[in-house]
Coordinates of C-alpha atoms in Angstrom, one line a residue:
X1 CA -10.4 -13.2 30.0
X2 CA -10.8 -9.6 29.2
X3 CA -12.6 -8.6 26.0
X4 CA -13.1 -5.2 24.4
X5 CA -16.8 -5.0 25.3
X6 CA -17.5 -1.8 23.4
X7 CA -16.1 -3.3 20.2
X8 CA -17.9 -6.6 20.8
X9 CA -21.3 -4.9 21.3
X10 CA -20.8 -2.9 18.1
X11 CA -19.9 -6.0 16.1
X12 CA -22.8 -8.0 17.6
X13 CA -25.3 -5.3 17.0
X14 CA -24.3 -5.0 13.4
X15 CA -24.4 -8.7 13.0
X16 CA -27.9 -9.0 14.5
X17 CA -29.3 -6.3 12.2
X18 CA -28.2 -8.5 9.2
X19 CA -30.2 -11.5 10.4
X20 CA -33.7 -12.2 8.9
X21 CA -35.1 -13.4 12.2
X22 CA -33.9 -10.3 14.1
X23 CA -35.4 -8.0 11.6
X24 CA -38.8 -9.7 11.9
X25 CA -38.6 -9.1 15.7
X26 CA -37.3 -5.5 15.3
X27 CA -40.1 -4.5 12.9
X28 CA -42.6 -5.5 15.6
X29 CA -40.7 -3.9 18.4
X30 CA -40.0 -0.6 16.8
X31 CA -37.3 0.2 19.3
X32 CA -33.5 0.6 19.3
X33 CA -31.4 -2.3 20.5
X34 CA -29.0 -2.1 23.4
X35 CA -26.7 -4.7 25.1
X36 CA -27.5 -5.3 28.8
X37 CA -25.2 -8.2 29.7
X38 CA -22.0 -10.0 28.5
X39 CA -21.1 -13.2 30.1
X40 CA -17.9 -15.2 29.5
X41 CA -18.8 -19.0 29.3
X42 CA -15.3 -20.3 28.5
X43 CA -11.8 -19.0 28.9
X44 CA -10.4 -21.7 26.6
X45 CA -9.8 -21.6 22.8
X46 CA -12.3 -21.0 21.3
X47 CA -13.6 -18.4 23.6
X48 CA -17.4 -18.3 24.2
X49 CA -19.6 -15.5 25.4
X50 CA -23.3 -15.0 26.0
X51 CA -24.8 -11.6 25.2
X52 CA -28.2 -10.3 26.2
X53 CA -29.8 -7.5 24.3
X54 CA -32.9 -5.3 25.0
X55 CA -35.2 -4.4 22.2
X56 CA -38.1 -2.5 23.6
X57 CA -39.8 -5.0 26.0
X58 CA -38.0 -7.9 24.4
X59 CA -34.8 -9.6 25.6
X60 CA -32.7 -11.3 23.0
X61 CA -29.8 -13.8 23.4
X62 CA -26.7 -14.3 21.2
X63 CA -23.8 -16.7 21.7
X64 CA -20.5 -15.4 20.4
X65 CA -17.4 -17.5 19.8
X66 CA -13.9 -16.1 19.4
X67 CA -10.8 -17.7 17.8
X68 CA -7.4 -16.7 16.4
X69 CA -7.8 -16.0 12.7
X70 CA -5.8 -19.0 11.6
X71 CA -8.5 -21.4 13.1
X72 CA -11.7 -19.7 12.1
X73 CA -12.0 -20.8 8.5
X74 CA -12.0 -24.5 9.3
X75 CA -14.2 -24.1 12.3
X76 CA -16.9 -22.2 10.4
X77 CA -16.4 -24.2 7.2
X78 CA -15.7 -20.9 5.5
X79 CA -19.2 -19.6 6.3
X80 CA -18.3 -15.9 6.2
X81 CA -21.9 -14.9 7.0
X82 CA -21.3 -16.1 10.6
X83 CA -18.4 -13.7 11.2
X84 CA -18.9 -10.6 13.4
X85 CA -15.4 -9.1 13.0
X86 CA -12.1 -8.6 14.8
X87 CA -12.0 -7.9 18.6
X88 CA -9.2 -7.7 21.2
X89 CA -9.0 -10.2 24.0
X90 CA -6.3 -9.7 26.6
X91 CA -4.5 -7.4 24.2
X92 CA -4.5 -10.0 21.3
X93 CA -6.6 -9.9 18.2
X94 CA -9.4 -12.5 17.8
X95 CA -12.2 -13.0 15.3
X96 CA -15.6 -13.0 16.7
X97 CA -18.5 -15.0 15.2
X98 CA -21.8 -16.6 15.8
X99 CA -20.9 -19.5 18.1
X100 CA -23.8 -21.7 16.8
X101 CA -21.9 -22.0 13.5
X102 CA -18.9 -23.6 15.4
X103 CA -19.3 -27.3 16.3
X104 CA -16.9 -27.0 19.2
X105 CA -18.8 -24.1 20.7
X106 CA -22.0 -26.0 20.3
X107 CA -20.6 -29.0 22.2
X108 CA -19.5 -26.6 25.0
X109 CA -23.0 -25.2 25.1
X110 CA -24.5 -28.7 25.3
X111 CA -22.3 -29.4 28.3
X112 CA -23.2 -26.2 30.0
X113 CA -26.9 -26.7 29.4
X114 CA -26.9 -30.2 30.8
X115 CA -24.4 -29.5 33.7
X116 CA -22.0 -31.8 32.1
X117 CA -24.4 -34.8 31.9
X118 CA -24.4 -34.9 28.1
X119 CA -21.8 -34.7 25.4
X120 CA -22.0 -34.9 21.6
X121 CA -19.6 -35.5 18.7
X122 CA -21.5 -34.7 15.6
X123 CA -23.5 -31.4 15.4
X124 CA -26.2 -30.7 12.8
X125 CA -28.2 -27.5 12.4
X126 CA -31.8 -27.7 11.4
X127 CA -34.4 -25.3 10.2
X128 CA -35.4 -22.9 13.0
X129 CA -37.9 -20.2 13.8
X130 CA -37.5 -16.6 14.9
X131 CA -37.7 -17.6 18.6
X132 CA -34.8 -20.1 18.6
X133 CA -32.0 -21.8 16.8
X134 CA -32.0 -25.6 16.6
X135 CA -29.2 -28.1 16.9
X136 CA -29.1 -31.9 16.7
X137 CA -26.3 -33.9 18.4
X138 CA -25.4 -37.4 17.2
X139 CA -29.0 -37.8 15.9
X140 CA -29.8 -38.4 19.6
X141 CA -30.4 -35.0 21.3
X142 CA -32.3 -32.0 20.1
X143 CA -31.3 -28.6 21.5
X144 CA -33.2 -25.3 21.3
X145 CA -31.1 -22.3 21.9
X146 CA -33.6 -19.5 22.5
X147 CA -33.0 -16.2 20.7
X148 CA -36.0 -14.4 22.2
X149 CA -36.0 -14.8 26.0
X150 CA -39.3 -14.9 27.9
X151 CA -39.9 -13.9 31.5
X152 CA -40.6 -17.0 33.6
X153 CA -40.5 -20.6 32.4
X154 CA -41.4 -21.4 28.8
X155 CA -44.7 -23.3 28.4
X156 CA -43.1 -26.0 26.3
X157 CA -40.4 -26.7 28.9
X158 CA -43.0 -26.7 31.7
X159 CA -45.2 -29.1 29.8
X160 CA -42.5 -31.5 28.8
X161 CA -41.0 -31.8 32.3
X162 CA -44.3 -31.6 34.0
X163 CA -45.7 -34.6 32.1
X164 CA -42.5 -36.5 32.5
X165 CA -42.6 -35.9 36.3
X166 CA -46.0 -37.7 36.5
X167 CA -44.9 -40.6 34.4
X168 CA -46.4 -39.7 31.0
X169 CA -43.9 -40.9 28.5
X170 CA -45.9 -41.1 25.2
X171 CA -43.8 -38.2 23.9
X172 CA -40.2 -37.2 23.2
X173 CA -38.3 -37.4 26.5
X174 CA -37.0 -34.2 28.1
X175 CA -33.3 -34.2 28.9
X176 CA -32.4 -30.9 30.4
X177 CA -33.3 -27.2 30.6
X178 CA -30.8 -24.4 31.0
X179 CA -32.2 -21.5 33.0
X180 CA -30.9 -18.4 34.7
X181 CA -32.9 -16.3 37.2
X182 CA -36.0 -18.2 36.2
X183 CA -35.6 -17.5 32.5
X184 CA -35.1 -20.5 30.1
X185 CA -32.0 -20.1 27.9
X186 CA -32.1 -23.5 26.2
X187 CA -34.1 -26.8 26.1
X188 CA -32.7 -30.2 25.4
X189 CA -34.9 -33.2 24.6
X190 CA -34.7 -36.6 22.9
X191 CA -34.3 -36.5 19.2
X192 CA -36.3 -39.0 17.1
X193 CA -34.7 -39.3 13.6
X194 CA -37.8 -40.8 12.1
X195 CA -40.1 -38.0 13.4
X196 CA -40.9 -34.7 11.7
X197 CA -40.4 -31.5 13.6
X198 CA -43.7 -29.6 14.2
X199 CA -42.8 -26.8 11.8
X200 CA -41.9 -29.2 9.0
X201 CA -45.0 -31.3 9.6
X202 CA -47.2 -28.2 9.4
X203 CA -45.5 -27.1 6.2
X204 CA -46.0 -30.6 4.7
X205 CA -49.6 -30.6 5.7
X206 CA -50.1 -27.1 4.2
X207 CA -48.4 -28.2 0.9
X208 CA -50.7 -31.3 0.8
X209 CA -53.8 -29.1 1.4
X210 CA -52.8 -26.6 -1.3
X211 CA -52.0 -29.4 -3.8
X212 CA -55.5 -30.9 -3.1
X213 CA -57.2 -27.6 -3.5
X214 CA -55.4 -26.9 -6.8
X215 CA -56.2 -30.4 -8.1
X216 CA -59.8 -30.0 -7.1
X217 CA -60.1 -26.6 -8.9
X218 CA -58.4 -28.1 -12.0
X219 CA -60.9 -30.9 -12.1
X220 CA -63.8 -28.6 -11.6
X221 CA -62.6 -26.4 -14.4
X222 CA -62.2 -29.4 -16.7
X223 CA -65.7 -30.6 -16.0
X224 CA -67.1 -27.2 -16.5
X225 CA -65.4 -26.9 -19.9
X226 CA -66.5 -30.4 -20.8

């Protein structure tokens, strides 16, 4: 599969600069962005590519899907914000888009990340941070696709798999980690539907604290007036 790489890089760069998470990273980096690698992950329809960008000392990852225009609307549920634009593949026009908005692309990524050991039917996207995008498969598996790549293994992956290796299982079970040249690209672990993600738990605790502070101040003001 041969893609117009120059066009793809231009589209992807424009797409990234529209993303809130990217702008937070770019503001800190203060550097221009450049593409350092494009890897084809699937020759089937939809097409799937992994792109790596350099932003100062940071390395960023973006998964891009491609489809014929007739199939894009349904695959993306008409989420136009996920579109990158038109690009040529083997001389034919395709629409490129953020692959994580396409359930089929997400299922392909799960298979790649687990070396074919895991598959999923239903895909759900959950609130994510700057460093990664989060996917839930069948309310059974939780997958982090890292946007910001770190040199060496990520501490969370090392901790999860390290504790699991010594038999400590009082935690969500690690399933797989997808790495390349010693750099973690994605992490898959058990998903517990009844559990709160750490970020949501922190936000809930913060809201509870602020509510308590406001309530205490209101009561203090009332007593003072009284």
